[in-house]
Each structure stands twice: as structure tokens, then as C-alpha cells.
PDB file of N, CA and C in Angstrom:
ATOM      1  N   MET A 777      -5.845  17.707 -45.139  1.00  0.00           N
ATOM      2  CA  MET A 777      -4.727  17.050 -44.473  1.00  0.00           C
ATOM      3  C   MET A 777      -4.496  17.636 -43.077  1.00  0.00           C
ATOM      4  N   THR A 778      -4.630  18.932 -42.957  1.00  0.00           N
ATOM      5  CA  THR A 778      -4.420  19.577 -41.667  1.00  0.00           C
ATOM      6  C   THR A 778      -5.445  19.096 -40.646  1.00  0.00           C
ATOM      7  N   THR A 779      -6.677  18.900 -41.087  1.00  0.00           N
ATOM      8  CA  THR A 779      -7.717  18.411 -40.189  1.00  0.00           C
ATOM      9  C   THR A 779      -7.366  17.023 -39.670  1.00  0.00           C
ATOM     10  N   GLN A 780      -6.864  16.175 -40.555  1.00  0.00           N
ATOM     11  CA  GLN A 780      -6.465  14.823 -40.138  1.00  0.00           C
ATOM     12  C   GLN A 780      -5.313  14.880 -39.147  1.00  0.00           C
ATOM     13  N   LEU A 781      -4.348  15.742 -39.410  1.00  0.00           N
ATOM     14  CA  LEU A 781      -3.209  15.876 -38.492  1.00  0.00           C
ATOM     15  C   LEU A 781      -3.671  16.386 -37.128  1.00  0.00           C
ATOM     16  N   ASN A 782      -4.592  17.330 -37.136  1.00  0.00           N
ATOM     17  CA  ASN A 782      -5.124  17.844 -35.871  1.00  0.00           C
ATOM     18  C   ASN A 782      -5.871  16.755 -35.108  1.00  0.00           C
ATOM     19  N   GLU A 783      -6.632  15.940 -35.830  1.00  0.00           N
ATOM     20  CA  GLU A 783      -7.352  14.839 -35.192  1.00  0.00           C
ATOM     21  C   GLU A 783      -6.378  13.818 -34.608  1.00  0.00           C
ATOM     22  N   ILE A 784      -5.344  13.512 -35.369  1.00  0.00           N
ATOM     23  CA  ILE A 784      -4.322  12.571 -34.889  1.00  0.00           C
ATOM     24  C   ILE A 784      -3.636  13.130 -33.650  1.00  0.00           C
ATOM     25  N   LYS A 785      -3.307  14.421 -33.699  1.00  0.00           N
ATOM     26  CA  LYS A 785      -2.658  15.066 -32.553  1.00  0.00           C
ATOM     27  C   LYS A 785      -3.576  15.017 -31.330  1.00  0.00           C
ATOM     28  N   LYS A 786      -4.865  15.281 -31.538  1.00  0.00           N
ATOM     29  CA  LYS A 786      -5.828  15.255 -30.437  1.00  0.00           C
ATOM     30  C   LYS A 786      -5.938  13.845 -29.853  1.00  0.00           C
ATOM     31  N   ILE A 787      -5.989  12.843 -30.719  1.00  0.00           N
ATOM     32  CA  ILE A 787      -6.074  11.453 -30.257  1.00  0.00           C
ATOM     33  C   ILE A 787      -4.826  11.079 -29.467  1.00  0.00           C
ATOM     34  N   ARG A 788      -3.662  11.503 -29.950  1.00  0.00           N
ATOM     35  CA  ARG A 788      -2.409  11.216 -29.233  1.00  0.00           C
ATOM     36  C   ARG A 788      -2.403  11.878 -27.861  1.00  0.00           C
ATOM     37  N   GLU A 789      -2.859  13.122 -27.802  1.00  0.00           N
ATOM     38  CA  GLU A 789      -2.906  13.837 -26.521  1.00  0.00           C
ATOM     39  C   GLU A 789      -3.862  13.150 -25.546  1.00  0.00           C
ATOM     40  N   GLU A 790      -5.007  12.712 -26.055  1.00  0.00           N
ATOM     41  CA  GLU A 790      -5.967  12.003 -25.207  1.00  0.00           C
ATOM     42  C   GLU A 790      -5.391  10.676 -24.714  1.00  0.00           C
ATOM     43  N   ALA A 791      -4.695   9.983 -25.599  1.00  0.00           N
ATOM     44  CA  ALA A 791      -4.074   8.714 -25.209  1.00  0.00           C
ATOM     45  C   ALA A 791      -2.993   8.952 -24.158  1.00  0.00           C
ATOM     46  N   HIS A 792      -2.225  10.022 -24.347  1.00  0.00           N
ATOM     47  CA  HIS A 792      -1.170  10.344 -23.386  1.00  0.00           C
ATOM     48  C   HIS A 792      -1.783  10.695 -22.024  1.00  0.00           C
ATOM     49  N   LEU A 793      -2.859  11.463 -22.048  1.00  0.00           N
ATOM     50  CA  LEU A 793      -3.544  11.816 -20.805  1.00  0.00           C
ATOM     51  C   LEU A 793      -4.083  10.568 -20.110  1.00  0.00           C
ATOM     52  N   GLN A 794      -4.646   9.658 -20.889  1.00  0.00           N
ATOM     53  CA  GLN A 794      -5.163   8.411 -20.317  1.00  0.00           C
ATOM     54  C   GLN A 794      -4.031   7.590 -19.705  1.00  0.00           C
ATOM     55  N   LEU A 795      -2.880   7.579 -20.366  1.00  0.00           N
ATOM     56  CA  LEU A 795      -1.712   6.865 -19.836  1.00  0.00           C
ATOM     57  C   LEU A 795      -1.277   7.461 -18.501  1.00  0.00           C
ATOM     58  N   ILE A 796      -1.256   8.775 -18.428  1.00  0.00           N
ATOM     59  CA  ILE A 796      -0.879   9.445 -17.175  1.00  0.00           C
ATOM     60  C   ILE A 796      -1.878   9.103 -16.069  1.00  0.00           C
ATOM     61  N   LYS A 797      -3.168   9.103 -16.414  1.00  0.00           N
ATOM     62  CA  LYS A 797      -4.189   8.749 -15.420  1.00  0.00           C
ATOM     63  C   LYS A 797      -4.013   7.309 -14.943  1.00  0.00           C
ATOM     64  N   THR A 798      -3.703   6.423 -15.870  1.00  0.00           N
ATOM     65  CA  THR A 798      -3.498   5.018 -15.511  1.00  0.00           C
ATOM     66  C   THR A 798      -2.286   4.866 -14.601  1.00  0.00           C
ATOM     67  N   LYS A 799      -1.215   5.578 -14.927  1.00  0.00           N
ATOM     68  CA  LYS A 799      -0.018   5.526 -14.078  1.00  0.00           C
ATOM     69  C   LYS A 799      -0.323   6.058 -12.683  1.00  0.00           C
ATOM     70  N   ALA A 800      -1.136   7.104 -12.605  1.00  0.00           N
ATOM     71  CA  ALA A 800      -1.518   7.652 -11.303  1.00  0.00           C
ATOM     72  C   ALA A 800      -2.319   6.628 -10.502  1.00  0.00           C
ATOM     73  N   LEU A 801      -3.216   5.915 -11.173  1.00  0.00           N
ATOM     74  CA  LEU A 801      -3.994   4.872 -10.488  1.00  0.00           C
ATOM     75  C   LEU A 801      -3.090   3.757  -9.978  1.00  0.00           C
ATOM     76  N   VAL A 802      -2.100   3.385 -10.779  1.00  0.00           N
ATOM     77  CA  VAL A 802      -1.154   2.346 -10.362  1.00  0.00           C
ATOM     78  C   VAL A 802      -0.385   2.812  -9.130  1.00  0.00           C
ATOM     79  N   LEU A 803       0.059   4.060  -9.144  1.00  0.00           N
ATOM     80  CA  LEU A 803       0.788   4.595  -7.991  1.00  0.00           C
ATOM     81  C   LEU A 803      -0.096   4.628  -6.744  1.00  0.00           C
ATOM     82  N   GLU A 804      -1.346   5.014  -6.907  1.00  0.00           N
ATOM     83  CA  GLU A 804      -2.271   5.016  -5.768  1.00  0.00           C
ATOM     84  C   GLU A 804      -2.459   3.606  -5.218  1.00  0.00           C
ATOM     85  N   ALA A 805      -2.553   2.637  -6.106  1.00  0.00           N
ATOM     86  CA  ALA A 805      -2.695   1.244  -5.665  1.00  0.00           C
ATOM     87  C   ALA A 805      -1.447   0.793  -4.913  1.00  0.00           C
ATOM     88  N   GLN A 806      -0.274   1.185  -5.413  1.00  0.00           N
ATOM     89  CA  GLN A 806       0.971   0.816  -4.734  1.00  0.00           C
ATOM     90  C   GLN A 806       1.035   1.444  -3.344  1.00  0.00           C
ATOM     91  N   VAL A 807       0.584   2.679  -3.223  1.00  0.00           N
ATOM     92  CA  VAL A 807       0.557   3.342  -1.914  1.00  0.00           C
ATOM     93  C   VAL A 807      -0.372   2.585  -0.965  1.00  0.00           C
ATOM     94  N   GLN A 808      -1.531   2.167  -1.459  1.00  0.00           N
ATOM     95  CA  GLN A 808      -2.466   1.411  -0.627  1.00  0.00           C
ATOM     96  C   GLN A 808      -1.857   0.085  -0.177  1.00  0.00           C
ATOM     97  N   ILE A 809      -1.133  -0.574  -1.073  1.00  0.00           N
ATOM     98  CA  ILE A 809      -0.465  -1.836  -0.720  1.00  0.00           C
ATOM     99  C   ILE A 809       0.564  -1.594   0.371  1.00  0.00           C
ATOM    100  N   ILE A 810       1.343  -0.530   0.230  1.00  0.00           N
ATOM    101  CA  ILE A 810       2.355  -0.203   1.239  1.00  0.00           C
ATOM    102  C   ILE A 810       1.686   0.089   2.583  1.00  0.00           C
ATOM    103  N   LYS A 811       0.567   0.813   2.551  1.00  0.00           N
ATOM    104  CA  LYS A 811      -0.155   1.102   3.796  1.00  0.00           C
ATOM    105  C   LYS A 811      -0.666  -0.177   4.447  1.00  0.00           C
ATOM    106  N   MET A 812      -1.170  -1.105   3.641  1.00  0.00           N
ATOM    107  CA  MET A 812      -1.662  -2.372   4.194  1.00  0.00           C
ATOM    108  C   MET A 812      -0.513  -3.185   4.779  1.00  0.00           C
ATOM    109  N   LYS A 813       0.635  -3.183   4.105  1.00  0.00           N
ATOM    110  CA  LYS A 813       1.797  -3.906   4.634  1.00  0.00           C
ATOM    111  C   LYS A 813       2.253  -3.289   5.948  1.00  0.00           C
ATOM    112  N   ALA A 814       2.252  -1.964   6.014  1.00  0.00           N
ATOM    113  CA  ALA A 814       2.639  -1.286   7.254  1.00  0.00           C
ATOM    114  C   ALA A 814       1.670  -1.633   8.379  1.00  0.00           C
ATOM    115  N   SER A 815       0.404  -1.660   8.065  1.00  0.00           N
ATOM    116  CA  SER A 815      -0.606  -2.011   9.066  1.00  0.00           C
ATOM    117  C   SER A 815      -0.412  -3.445   9.548  1.00  0.00           C
ATOM    118  N   ALA A 816      -0.116  -4.344   8.622  1.00  0.00           N
ATOM    119  CA  ALA A 816       0.120  -5.745   8.996  1.00  0.00           C
ATOM    120  C   ALA A 816       1.356  -5.860   9.881  1.00  0.00           C
ATOM    121  N   LEU A 817       2.395  -5.107   9.559  1.00  0.00           N
ATOM    122  CA  LEU A 817       3.603  -5.138  10.389  1.00  0.00           C
ATOM    123  C   LEU A 817       3.324  -4.592  11.788  1.00  0.00           C
ATOM    124  N   LYS A 818       2.537  -3.521  11.867  1.00  0.00           N
ATOM    125  CA  LYS A 818       2.177  -2.980  13.180  1.00  0.00           C
ATOM    126  C   LYS A 818       1.412  -4.015  13.994  1.00  0.00           C
ATOM    127  N   ALA A 819       0.517  -4.736  13.340  1.00  0.00           N
ATOM    128  CA  ALA A 819      -0.253  -5.771  14.036  1.00  0.00           C
ATOM    129  C   ALA A 819       0.661  -6.888  14.518  1.00  0.00           C
ATOM    130  N   ARG A 820       1.634  -7.259  13.705  1.00  0.00           N
ATOM    131  CA  ARG A 820       2.583  -8.308  14.115  1.00  0.00           C
ATOM    132  C   ARG A 820       3.408  -7.856  15.311  1.00  0.00           C
ATOM    133  N   VAL A 821       3.864  -6.607  15.271  1.00  0.00           N
ATOM    134  CA  VAL A 821       4.645  -6.073  16.393  1.00  0.00           C
ATOM    135  C   VAL A 821       3.801  -6.087  17.662  1.00  0.00           C
ATOM    136  N   GLN A 822       2.547  -5.660  17.543  1.00  0.00           N
ATOM    137  CA  GLN A 822       1.669  -5.658  18.715  1.00  0.00           C
ATOM    138  C   GLN A 822       1.452  -7.075  19.225  1.00  0.00           C
ATOM    139  N   ALA A 823       1.282  -8.024  18.320  1.00  0.00           N
ATOM    140  CA  ALA A 823       1.100  -9.423  18.727  1.00  0.00           C
ATOM    141  C   ALA A 823       2.340  -9.936  19.450  1.00  0.00           C
ATOM    142  N   LEU A 824       3.512  -9.591  18.941  1.00  0.00           N
ATOM    143  CA  LEU A 824       4.750 -10.016  19.600  1.00  0.00           C
ATOM    144  C   LEU A 824       4.885  -9.379  20.981  1.00  0.00           C
ATOM    145  N   LYS A 825       4.499  -8.110  21.087  1.00  0.00           N
ATOM    146  CA  LYS A 825       4.529  -7.451  22.397  1.00  0.00           C
ATOM    147  C   LYS A 825       3.585  -8.160  23.364  1.00  0.00           C
ATOM    148  N   ASN A 826       2.398  -8.509  22.873  1.00  0.00           N
ATOM    149  CA  ASN A 826       1.434  -9.215  23.719  1.00  0.00           C
ATOM    150  C   ASN A 826       1.981 -10.567  24.157  1.00  0.00           C
ATOM    151  N   LEU A 827       2.604 -11.289  23.230  1.00  0.00           N
ATOM    152  CA  LEU A 827       3.190 -12.590  23.578  1.00  0.00           C
ATOM    153  C   LEU A 827       4.304 -12.432  24.606  1.00  0.00           C
ATOM    154  N   ALA A 828       5.120 -11.402  24.434  1.00  0.00           N
ATOM    155  CA  ALA A 828       6.203 -11.164  25.386  1.00  0.00           C
ATOM    156  C   ALA A 828       5.632 -10.849  26.764  1.00  0.00           C
ATOM    157  N   LEU A 829       4.571 -10.058  26.797  1.00  0.00           N
ATOM    158  CA  LEU A 829       3.942  -9.713  28.068  1.00  0.00           C
ATOM    159  C   LEU A 829       3.328 -10.947  28.718  1.00  0.00           C
ATOM    160  N   ILE A 830       2.625 -11.750  27.932  1.00  0.00           N
ATOM    161  CA  ILE A 830       2.024 -12.981  28.455  1.00  0.00           C
ATOM    162  C   ILE A 830       3.111 -13.921  28.966  1.00  0.00           C
ATOM    163  N   GLY A 831       4.193 -14.042  28.214  1.00  0.00           N
ATOM    164  CA  GLY A 831       5.302 -14.901  28.634  1.00  0.00           C
ATOM    165  C   GLY A 831       5.915 -14.410  29.930  1.00  0.00           C
ATOM    166  N   HIS A 832       6.039 -13.104  30.063  1.00  0.00           N
ATOM    167  CA  HIS A 832       6.610 -12.521  31.278  1.00  0.00           C
ATOM    168  C   HIS A 832       5.687 -12.777  32.473  1.00  0.00           C
ATOM    169  N   ILE A 833       4.395 -12.570  32.277  1.00  0.00           N
ATOM    170  CA  ILE A 833       3.432 -12.815  33.360  1.00  0.00           C
ATOM    171  C   ILE A 833       3.421 -14.299  33.722  1.00  0.00           C
ATOM    172  N   ASP A 834       3.420 -15.160  32.716  1.00  0.00           N
ATOM    173  CA  ASP A 834       3.419 -16.604  32.950  1.00  0.00           C
ATOM    174  C   ASP A 834       4.681 -17.016  33.704  1.00  0.00           C
ATOM    175  N   PHE A 835       5.819 -16.443  33.331  1.00  0.00           N
ATOM    176  CA  PHE A 835       7.086 -16.760  33.989  1.00  0.00           C
ATOM    177  C   PHE A 835       7.038 -16.345  35.458  1.00  0.00           C
ATOM    178  N   GLN A 836       6.505 -15.145  35.728  1.00  0.00           N
ATOM    179  CA  GLN A 836       6.405 -14.672  37.112  1.00  0.00           C
ATOM    180  C   GLN A 836       5.456 -15.553  37.921  1.00  0.00           C
ATOM    181  N   THR A 837       4.344 -15.932  37.340  1.00  0.00           N
ATOM    182  CA  THR A 837       3.364 -16.775  38.032  1.00  0.00           C
ATOM    183  C   THR A 837       3.967 -18.130  38.352  1.00  0.00           C
ATOM    184  N   THR A 838       4.692 -18.706  37.410  1.00  0.00           N
ATOM    185  CA  THR A 838       5.307 -20.017  37.600  1.00  0.00           C
ATOM    186  C   THR A 838       6.363 -19.962  38.699  1.00  0.00           C
ATOM    187  N   ASN A 839       7.133 -18.899  38.748  1.00  0.00           N
ATOM    188  CA  ASN A 839       8.197 -18.783  39.742  1.00  0.00           C
ATOM    189  C   ASN A 839       7.670 -18.468  41.135  1.00  0.00           C
ATOM    190  N   ASN A 840       6.489 -17.905  41.234  1.00  0.00           N
ATOM    191  CA  ASN A 840       5.931 -17.552  42.542  1.00  0.00           C
ATOM    192  C   ASN A 840       5.256 -18.732  43.228  1.00  0.00           C
ATOM    193  N   ILE A 841       5.027 -19.788  42.497  1.00  0.00           N
ATOM    194  CA  ILE A 841       4.334 -20.947  43.092  1.00  0.00           C
ATOM    195  C   ILE A 841       5.251 -21.719  43.998  1.00  0.00           C
TER     196      ILE A 841
END
């Protein structure tokens, strides 16, 4: 009986360890998603800055004619 209990305990510990590893993988994936969202936001900000600059240059060119 003790051998069976030890085996059950070992299986539970292994399952718990696997659960922790899976949770860590999920957290790593969430971090990667957040990084990609941040990168996309930075790109949008840069695009808006470029549009503002182009609009400003276009406005100056139009007014100088």
C-alpha cells in the first residue's frame, strides 16, 4: 500500500510541476502578445507623426504658392 501511495504522490507532484510549466508558458505567451501590441502602437504613433509632418509640409507648400 505504501508503494502505491508513493507512486500516487509522485504522479501528483509531476502533474503539479507540469501545470506550473504550462502556466509559465501561458504567461510567456501573454508577455509576447503585450510586446507585439506595444510595437504596433509605436508603429501607429510613428505613422501619425509622419502624417502630421507631411500635412505640415503640404500646408506650407500650398500657402507659399
